[in-house]
Amino acid sequence: MNLDLITPILPANEAAVASAARCLAEGGLVAFPTETVYGLGADAANPVAIARLYQAKGRPSFNPLIAHVGDLQAGMRIARFDATATALAEAFWPGPLTLVLPKTRDCLVADLATAGLDTVAVRVPAHPVARAILRAFGGPVVAPSANLSGHVSPTTAQHVHSDLVGRIDLIVDGGAVAVGVESTIVGCFDAPMLLRPGGLPRDEIERVLSRALVQPPQDADNDGGQPLAPGMLASHYAPRTPVRLNAERIEAGEALLAFGPGIVAGVDTSNAVMNLSARGDLNEAAANLFGYLRALDNRKARAIAVMPVPHHGLGEAINDRLRRAAMGRD
Ligand code: TXA
Ligand code: MG
C-alpha cells in the first residue's frame, strides 16, 4: 500500500471541516474526534475507500464498522428502528450509544463495511467536530477507532498521528476527547442485548427500557475456543450455498469466485463466474468480496468454488472471511 501519504493535522475549524468532507467524498481516509475516541472515517457507501481503511488499520479480519450519521432521520435511511431502538435513540443521541439494527432495503452502506451482515451498527456522535463533518459530507461515515489494529484507541490527534502517519489522508485535531472509551453497543434484537459495554452505562439504558439488557451468548461463532470479542455478535456472513475453498478446477454446476488473471479448468461448464479482481489487486478484491458472494449465492449453484487468494495485505482478512463463509451458517 501507499505508506507515503502526507497526513496533515489541521486544527478543527471551518476550513478543516470542508477539507474533511471533500476528502471523504473523494474516497479518502480522515481521522476526526468523536466524544468517545478519535475515529478513522471513510464514505460508508464507497467499498474501495473502506478496503483502504481496513488496510490502513492493518486489521487481520473485516470486523463490521459503525456507520456515523448526523441525526435519527439519517439513521432511519440506513436502518430499521423498532420501538425499542427509537426510544434509545431519542433518549441518548447524540451520544456514546451504538445500535445494531436490521438494514433498510435501500441501505447504501457497503457490504464490506457491514462484513456482509444484514444488520448495521449506527450511531450519532455528540462531538461538535464530528457533527460538523457529517453535516458537510451529507452521508453516513464509517469509522472504527483511529489506531493500528491491536493498539489502544486514540484520545488525541497526536495518538492518531503516531499510529497512522503516512497511511491516511488527513487528521482533524479537535483536542483531547471527553469520554475516552468507545460507545456502548446495543443489539436491538428480540431482546435488546449489550454487545459491548462502553461510554454509556448499562443502567441508564435499562432505566429507559424498563428491563435488563441480555448478555450475548458466550459460545456463538466461537470456532477457536476463544471468548467472544466484545461487540462481536455471533453471526458472520455465510451464503446458503456451500463454499469450497482453494479450488484448482471447478465441477459442472458450480459457481466460480475467481481471483487474478489465471483460468481454472472446468470454467466452461460453470454456473456463473465472478472475478474478485482480474488484475489480482487485493484491495479491489476486498471491495467486491461480500457483494459477489451474495450474487453467486443467488445463482442456486451446487457450490461456490473459490480460487486461492494470496495471504498478504488484505488477503489475510479476505481469507479469514472466506473460511468463515465456508464453515456455513450458525
Ligand atoms: O466510540 C466508538 O464506537 C468508536 C468511535 C470512533 O465512534 N468507534 C469504534 O469502532 O469503537 P470499532 O470499529 O473499533 O468498533 C466497532 C464494534 C466492533 O466490535 C464490531 O464488531 C461491532 O462494533 N459491530 C459493528 N457492526 C456490527 C453488527 N452489524 N453486528 C454486531 N456488531 C457490530
Ligand atoms: Mg477499536
Short mmCIF file of C-alpha atoms and ligand atoms in Angstrom, two decimals:
data_model
loop_
_atom_site.label_atom_id
_atom_site.label_comp_id
_atom_site.label_asym_id
_atom_site.label_seq_id
_atom_site.Cartn_x
_atom_site.Cartn_y
_atom_site.Cartn_z
CA MET A 1 0.00 0.00 0.00
CA ASN A 2 0.93 3.63 -0.20
CA LEU A 3 2.64 4.44 3.11
CA ASP A 4 3.86 7.81 1.90
CA LEU A 5 0.78 9.95 2.32
CA ILE A 6 1.42 13.36 3.82
CA THR A 7 -1.21 13.11 6.60
CA PRO A 8 -1.53 16.76 7.65
CA ILE A 9 -3.01 17.59 11.04
CA LEU A 10 -5.45 20.50 10.70
CA PRO A 11 -6.83 22.34 13.73
CA ALA A 12 -10.60 21.90 13.73
CA ASN A 13 -12.19 24.94 12.08
CA GLU A 14 -14.45 25.63 9.12
CA ALA A 15 -11.73 25.11 6.53
CA ALA A 16 -10.67 21.80 8.10
CA VAL A 17 -14.26 20.57 8.14
CA ALA A 18 -14.65 21.47 4.46
CA SER A 19 -11.38 19.67 3.61
CA ALA A 20 -12.50 16.63 5.56
CA ALA A 21 -15.83 16.46 3.72
CA ARG A 22 -14.13 16.86 0.34
CA CYS A 23 -11.56 14.20 1.19
CA LEU A 24 -14.28 11.72 2.26
CA ALA A 25 -16.19 12.38 -0.96
CA GLU A 26 -13.04 11.56 -2.95
CA GLY A 27 -12.66 8.21 -1.18
CA GLY A 28 -10.09 9.46 1.33
CA LEU A 29 -9.48 8.47 4.95
CA VAL A 30 -10.00 11.20 7.57
CA ALA A 31 -9.40 10.90 11.33
CA PHE A 32 -11.63 13.11 13.45
CA PRO A 33 -12.65 13.43 17.10
CA THR A 34 -15.86 11.94 18.44
CA GLU A 35 -16.81 12.33 22.09
CA THR A 36 -15.62 8.75 22.80
CA VAL A 37 -12.36 8.30 20.87
CA TYR A 38 -10.90 9.53 17.57
CA GLY A 39 -12.45 7.72 14.61
CA LEU A 40 -10.96 6.93 11.22
CA GLY A 41 -13.67 7.86 8.75
CA ALA A 42 -14.47 6.73 5.22
CA ASP A 43 -17.51 7.17 2.96
CA ALA A 44 -19.81 4.33 4.08
CA ALA A 45 -21.08 3.90 0.52
CA ASN A 46 -17.64 3.54 -1.09
CA PRO A 47 -16.29 -0.04 -0.86
CA VAL A 48 -12.89 0.91 -2.28
CA ALA A 49 -12.41 3.56 0.42
CA ILE A 50 -13.47 1.00 3.04
CA ALA A 51 -10.95 -1.54 1.75
CA ARG A 52 -8.27 1.15 2.11
CA LEU A 53 -9.50 1.80 5.65
CA TYR A 54 -9.05 -1.83 6.71
CA GLN A 55 -5.65 -1.83 5.13
CA ALA A 56 -4.58 1.40 6.86
CA LYS A 57 -5.57 -0.06 10.24
CA GLY A 58 -3.83 -3.34 9.48
CA ARG A 59 -6.86 -5.35 10.58
CA PRO A 60 -6.45 -9.09 10.10
CA SER A 61 -10.19 -9.53 9.58
CA PHE A 62 -13.11 -7.48 8.32
CA ASN A 63 -14.88 -6.60 11.55
CA PRO A 64 -18.10 -4.77 10.78
CA LEU A 65 -17.86 -0.99 11.22
CA ILE A 66 -20.10 1.61 12.85
CA ALA A 67 -21.91 3.97 10.46
CA HIS A 68 -21.94 7.50 11.90
CA VAL A 69 -24.84 9.74 10.89
CA GLY A 70 -25.93 13.27 11.73
CA ASP A 71 -29.30 12.52 13.28
CA LEU A 72 -32.01 9.91 13.80
CA GLN A 73 -33.64 10.72 10.45
CA ALA A 74 -30.41 9.96 8.62
CA GLY A 75 -30.13 6.76 10.68
CA MET A 76 -33.60 5.70 9.53
CA ARG A 77 -32.47 5.80 5.92
CA ILE A 78 -29.96 3.00 6.57
CA ALA A 79 -31.53 1.01 9.43
CA ARG A 80 -34.97 -0.13 10.59
CA PHE A 81 -35.84 1.23 14.03
CA ASP A 82 -38.42 -0.62 16.11
CA ALA A 83 -40.00 0.98 19.20
CA THR A 84 -37.07 -0.01 21.44
CA ALA A 85 -34.49 1.40 19.06
CA THR A 86 -36.43 4.62 18.63
CA ALA A 87 -36.75 5.05 22.38
CA LEU A 88 -32.99 4.54 22.86
CA ALA A 89 -32.12 6.89 20.01
CA GLU A 90 -34.40 9.60 21.35
CA ALA A 91 -33.02 9.23 24.85
CA PHE A 92 -29.29 9.07 24.09
CA TRP A 93 -28.48 10.53 20.66
CA PRO A 94 -26.33 12.36 20.03
CA GLY A 95 -24.08 10.41 22.39
CA PRO A 96 -21.92 7.34 23.09
CA LEU A 97 -24.50 4.70 22.12
CA THR A 98 -24.35 2.48 19.03
CA LEU A 99 -27.40 0.49 17.93
CA VAL A 100 -27.16 -2.68 15.83
CA LEU A 101 -30.28 -2.82 13.65
CA PRO A 102 -31.60 -4.52 10.51
CA LYS A 103 -30.50 -2.72 7.33
CA THR A 104 -33.16 -0.97 5.29
CA ARG A 105 -33.84 -2.32 1.84
CA ASP A 106 -32.03 0.55 0.15
CA CYS A 107 -29.32 0.93 2.79
CA LEU A 108 -26.36 2.43 0.96
CA VAL A 109 -23.74 1.27 3.46
CA ALA A 110 -21.36 -1.02 1.54
CA ASP A 111 -21.44 -4.77 2.21
CA LEU A 112 -17.76 -4.63 3.10
CA ALA A 113 -18.49 -2.16 5.93
CA THR A 114 -21.08 -4.49 7.49
CA ALA A 115 -18.95 -7.57 6.71
CA GLY A 116 -21.86 -8.88 4.65
CA LEU A 117 -24.28 -8.95 7.60
CA ASP A 118 -27.95 -7.98 7.27
CA THR A 119 -27.53 -5.67 10.25
CA VAL A 120 -25.76 -2.34 10.52
CA ALA A 121 -24.32 -0.56 13.57
CA VAL A 122 -25.45 3.09 13.71
CA ARG A 123 -24.53 5.98 15.95
CA VAL A 124 -24.99 9.74 16.12
CA PRO A 125 -21.84 11.16 17.73
CA ALA A 126 -22.08 14.16 20.02
CA HIS A 127 -18.72 15.83 19.32
CA PRO A 128 -19.24 19.16 17.51
CA VAL A 129 -16.39 18.46 15.07
CA ALA A 130 -17.77 15.03 14.16
CA ARG A 131 -21.20 16.57 13.71
CA ALA A 132 -19.89 19.36 11.51
CA ILE A 133 -18.03 16.87 9.28
CA LEU A 134 -21.13 14.65 8.96
CA ARG A 135 -23.24 17.68 8.07
CA ALA A 136 -20.75 18.92 5.47
CA PHE A 137 -20.30 15.45 3.94
CA GLY A 138 -24.01 14.71 3.89
CA GLY A 139 -23.95 10.90 4.10
CA PRO A 140 -23.07 8.10 6.53
CA VAL A 141 -19.40 7.80 7.50
CA VAL A 142 -18.00 4.52 8.79
CA ALA A 143 -15.35 4.99 11.46
CA PRO A 144 -13.52 2.48 13.60
CA SER A 145 -11.21 3.84 16.27
CA ALA A 146 -8.27 5.58 14.57
CA ASN A 147 -5.49 3.29 15.76
CA LEU A 148 -3.48 0.45 14.28
CA SER A 149 -5.13 -2.91 14.89
CA GLY A 150 -4.15 -4.18 18.34
CA HIS A 151 -3.23 -0.75 19.69
CA VAL A 152 -5.36 1.18 22.17
CA SER A 153 -7.97 3.62 20.94
CA PRO A 154 -6.68 7.18 20.46
CA THR A 155 -7.95 10.10 22.52
CA THR A 156 -5.76 12.82 20.94
CA ALA A 157 -4.75 13.77 17.41
CA GLN A 158 -1.14 13.00 18.38
CA HIS A 159 -2.07 9.39 19.22
CA VAL A 160 -3.67 9.08 15.80
CA HIS A 161 -0.63 10.60 14.13
CA SER A 162 1.85 8.27 15.78
CA ASP A 163 -0.13 5.20 14.64
CA LEU A 164 -1.35 6.24 11.20
CA VAL A 165 1.01 8.87 9.76
CA GLY A 166 1.63 8.12 6.09
CA ARG A 167 -1.34 5.72 5.95
CA ILE A 168 -4.28 8.16 5.97
CA ASP A 169 -5.12 11.42 4.19
CA LEU A 170 -5.99 13.85 6.97
CA ILE A 171 -6.28 14.28 10.74
CA VAL A 172 -8.65 16.90 12.14
CA ASP A 173 -7.43 17.96 15.58
CA GLY A 174 -10.24 18.80 17.99
CA GLY A 175 -8.18 18.38 21.16
CA ALA A 176 -8.42 15.60 23.71
CA VAL A 177 -11.75 13.78 23.70
CA ALA A 178 -14.02 13.71 26.74
CA VAL A 179 -15.22 10.13 27.22
CA GLY A 180 -12.09 8.14 26.35
CA VAL A 181 -13.77 4.75 25.94
CA GLU A 182 -15.75 3.55 22.95
CA SER A 183 -19.51 3.75 22.64
CA THR A 184 -21.77 1.22 24.30
CA ILE A 185 -23.20 -1.15 21.67
CA VAL A 186 -26.75 -2.49 21.99
CA GLY A 187 -28.16 -5.05 19.56
CA CYS A 188 -31.86 -4.36 19.07
CA PHE A 189 -32.87 -7.97 18.55
CA ASP A 190 -35.95 -9.71 20.02
CA ALA A 191 -34.48 -8.90 23.40
CA PRO A 192 -32.10 -5.91 23.47
CA MET A 193 -28.57 -7.19 24.03
CA LEU A 194 -25.47 -5.50 25.43
CA LEU A 195 -22.88 -6.29 22.74
CA ARG A 196 -20.14 -4.04 24.14
CA PRO A 197 -20.02 -2.06 27.38
CA GLY A 198 -18.81 1.48 26.75
CA GLY A 199 -19.24 5.16 27.41
CA LEU A 200 -22.95 4.97 28.22
CA PRO A 201 -23.59 3.00 31.43
CA ARG A 202 -25.83 -0.06 31.21
CA ASP A 203 -28.16 1.10 33.99
CA GLU A 204 -29.04 4.32 32.14
CA ILE A 205 -30.11 2.22 29.15
CA GLU A 206 -32.03 -0.22 31.31
CA ARG A 207 -33.85 2.65 33.02
CA VAL A 208 -35.16 3.87 29.64
CA LEU A 209 -36.12 0.34 28.56
CA SER A 210 -37.57 -0.63 31.96
CA ARG A 211 -35.89 -4.00 31.51
CA ALA A 212 -32.49 -5.62 31.76
CA LEU A 213 -30.23 -5.92 28.72
CA VAL A 214 -29.47 -9.54 27.89
CA GLN A 215 -25.90 -10.82 27.55
CA PRO A 216 -24.62 -12.17 24.22
CA PRO A 217 -24.25 -15.94 24.06
CA GLN A 218 -20.70 -16.77 25.08
CA ASP A 219 -20.03 -19.55 22.64
CA ALA A 220 -21.64 -18.38 19.41
CA ASP A 221 -19.22 -18.11 16.49
CA ASN A 222 -16.65 -19.49 18.85
CA ASP A 223 -14.67 -21.63 16.48
CA GLY A 224 -11.30 -21.03 18.08
CA GLY A 225 -12.26 -21.78 21.68
CA GLN A 226 -11.65 -18.10 22.49
CA PRO A 227 -14.18 -15.97 24.33
CA LEU A 228 -16.27 -13.73 22.07
CA ALA A 229 -14.64 -10.39 21.43
CA PRO A 230 -16.75 -7.61 22.91
CA GLY A 231 -19.09 -6.16 20.34
CA MET A 232 -18.77 -9.12 18.01
CA LEU A 233 -22.04 -10.90 17.94
CA ALA A 234 -22.30 -14.45 16.92
CA SER A 235 -23.06 -14.40 13.29
CA HIS A 236 -20.75 -13.86 10.38
CA TYR A 237 -21.88 -13.72 6.81
CA ALA A 238 -22.28 -17.14 5.22
CA PRO A 239 -24.06 -17.95 1.96
CA ARG A 240 -26.73 -20.67 1.83
CA THR A 241 -24.77 -22.33 -0.99
CA PRO A 242 -21.84 -24.47 0.18
CA VAL A 243 -18.47 -22.77 -0.30
CA ARG A 244 -15.41 -24.76 -1.46
CA LEU A 245 -12.06 -23.05 -0.92
CA ASN A 246 -8.78 -23.19 -2.87
CA ALA A 247 -10.46 -24.62 -5.94
CA GLU A 248 -7.96 -25.67 -8.62
CA ARG A 249 -10.70 -26.77 -11.01
CA ILE A 250 -14.42 -26.36 -10.98
CA GLU A 251 -17.07 -29.01 -11.29
CA ALA A 252 -20.13 -28.80 -13.54
CA GLY A 253 -22.86 -26.69 -11.99
CA GLU A 254 -20.60 -24.91 -9.54
CA ALA A 255 -20.29 -21.13 -9.47
CA LEU A 256 -16.77 -19.73 -9.55
CA LEU A 257 -15.46 -16.91 -7.41
CA ALA A 258 -12.23 -16.18 -9.25
CA PHE A 259 -9.18 -14.14 -8.32
CA GLY A 260 -6.50 -12.87 -10.67
CA PRO A 261 -5.87 -13.32 -14.38
CA GLY A 262 -5.47 -17.13 -14.29
CA ILE A 263 -8.02 -19.55 -15.70
CA VAL A 264 -9.17 -22.69 -13.93
CA ALA A 265 -10.14 -25.94 -15.58
CA GLY A 266 -13.86 -26.62 -15.94
CA VAL A 267 -14.90 -23.00 -16.20
CA ASP A 268 -16.88 -23.66 -19.38
CA THR A 269 -19.40 -25.84 -17.51
CA SER A 270 -19.72 -23.48 -14.59
CA ASN A 271 -23.00 -21.99 -13.42
CA ALA A 272 -21.59 -18.46 -13.10
CA VAL A 273 -18.24 -16.71 -12.81
CA MET A 274 -17.33 -13.54 -10.94
CA ASN A 275 -13.76 -12.32 -10.54
CA LEU A 276 -12.87 -10.51 -7.31
CA SER A 277 -10.06 -8.78 -9.17
CA ALA A 278 -8.94 -9.84 -12.61
CA ARG A 279 -5.74 -7.85 -12.17
CA GLY A 280 -5.03 -9.54 -8.84
CA ASP A 281 -5.46 -6.43 -6.70
CA LEU A 282 -6.32 -7.43 -3.10
CA ASN A 283 -7.94 -4.06 -2.27
CA GLU A 284 -10.26 -4.37 -5.24
CA ALA A 285 -10.98 -7.97 -4.20
CA ALA A 286 -11.89 -6.88 -0.67
CA ALA A 287 -14.23 -4.20 -2.01
CA ASN A 288 -16.04 -6.83 -4.12
CA LEU A 289 -15.96 -9.78 -1.70
CA PHE A 290 -19.33 -9.72 0.07
CA GLY A 291 -21.32 -8.37 -2.88
CA TYR A 292 -20.00 -11.10 -5.17
CA LEU A 293 -20.60 -13.86 -2.61
CA ARG A 294 -24.19 -12.67 -2.32
CA ALA A 295 -24.65 -12.51 -6.09
CA LEU A 296 -23.27 -16.04 -6.59
CA ASP A 297 -25.37 -17.32 -3.69
CA ASN A 298 -28.45 -16.21 -5.63
CA ARG A 299 -27.48 -18.41 -8.58
CA LYS A 300 -28.55 -21.57 -6.74
CA ALA A 301 -25.37 -23.34 -7.85
CA ARG A 302 -24.26 -26.72 -6.37
CA ALA A 303 -21.43 -24.91 -4.65
CA ILE A 304 -19.39 -21.75 -4.84
CA ALA A 305 -15.82 -22.71 -5.74
CA VAL A 306 -13.28 -20.10 -4.68
CA MET A 307 -9.86 -19.78 -6.26
CA PRO A 308 -6.90 -19.37 -3.88
CA VAL A 309 -6.35 -15.80 -2.68
CA PRO A 310 -2.82 -14.81 -1.65
CA HIS A 311 -2.40 -14.23 2.07
CA HIS A 312 -0.52 -10.92 2.13
CA GLY A 313 -2.01 -7.45 2.68
CA LEU A 314 -5.81 -7.57 2.78
CA GLY A 315 -5.57 -11.21 1.62
CA GLU A 316 -5.37 -12.31 5.25
CA ALA A 317 -8.72 -10.66 6.05
CA ILE A 318 -10.28 -11.93 2.80
CA ASN A 319 -9.20 -15.50 3.59
CA ASP A 320 -10.49 -15.16 7.16
CA ARG A 321 -13.95 -14.25 5.87
CA LEU A 322 -13.92 -16.89 3.14
CA ARG A 323 -13.03 -19.52 5.74
CA ARG A 324 -15.99 -18.42 7.90
CA ALA A 325 -18.28 -18.42 4.86
CA ALA A 326 -17.17 -21.99 4.11
CA MET A 327 -17.99 -23.08 7.66
CA GLY A 328 -21.63 -22.30 6.96
CA ARG A 329 -24.34 -20.63 8.97
CA ASP A 330 -24.59 -20.70 12.74
O1 TXA B 1 -16.97 5.01 20.20
C1 TXA B 1 -16.97 4.28 19.20
O2 TXA B 1 -17.85 3.43 18.99
C2 TXA B 1 -15.83 4.50 18.20
C3 TXA B 1 -16.00 5.90 17.62
C4 TXA B 1 -14.98 6.18 16.56
O3 TXA B 1 -17.31 6.05 17.12
N1 TXA B 1 -15.82 3.50 17.18
C5 TXA B 1 -15.48 2.20 17.43
O4 TXA B 1 -15.48 1.39 16.31
O5 TXA B 1 -15.18 1.78 18.54
P1 TXA B 1 -14.78 -0.04 16.25
O6 TXA B 1 -14.73 -0.41 14.81
O7 TXA B 1 -13.48 -0.01 16.97
O8 TXA B 1 -15.79 -1.00 16.97
C6 TXA B 1 -16.99 -1.34 16.34
C7 TXA B 1 -17.63 -2.54 17.02
C8 TXA B 1 -16.90 -3.81 16.70
O9 TXA B 1 -16.66 -4.53 17.90
C9 TXA B 1 -17.88 -4.55 15.80
O10 TXA B 1 -17.80 -5.92 15.94
C10 TXA B 1 -19.23 -4.01 16.25
O11 TXA B 1 -18.96 -2.66 16.51
N2 TXA B 1 -20.23 -4.09 15.18
C11 TXA B 1 -20.32 -3.30 14.09
N3 TXA B 1 -21.33 -3.68 13.29
C12 TXA B 1 -21.92 -4.73 13.90
C13 TXA B 1 -23.01 -5.58 13.57
N4 TXA B 1 -23.73 -5.41 12.44
N5 TXA B 1 -23.33 -6.57 14.43
C14 TXA B 1 -22.62 -6.74 15.58
N6 TXA B 1 -21.56 -5.97 15.95
C15 TXA B 1 -21.21 -4.99 15.12
MG MG B 2 -11.46 -0.23 18.07
#
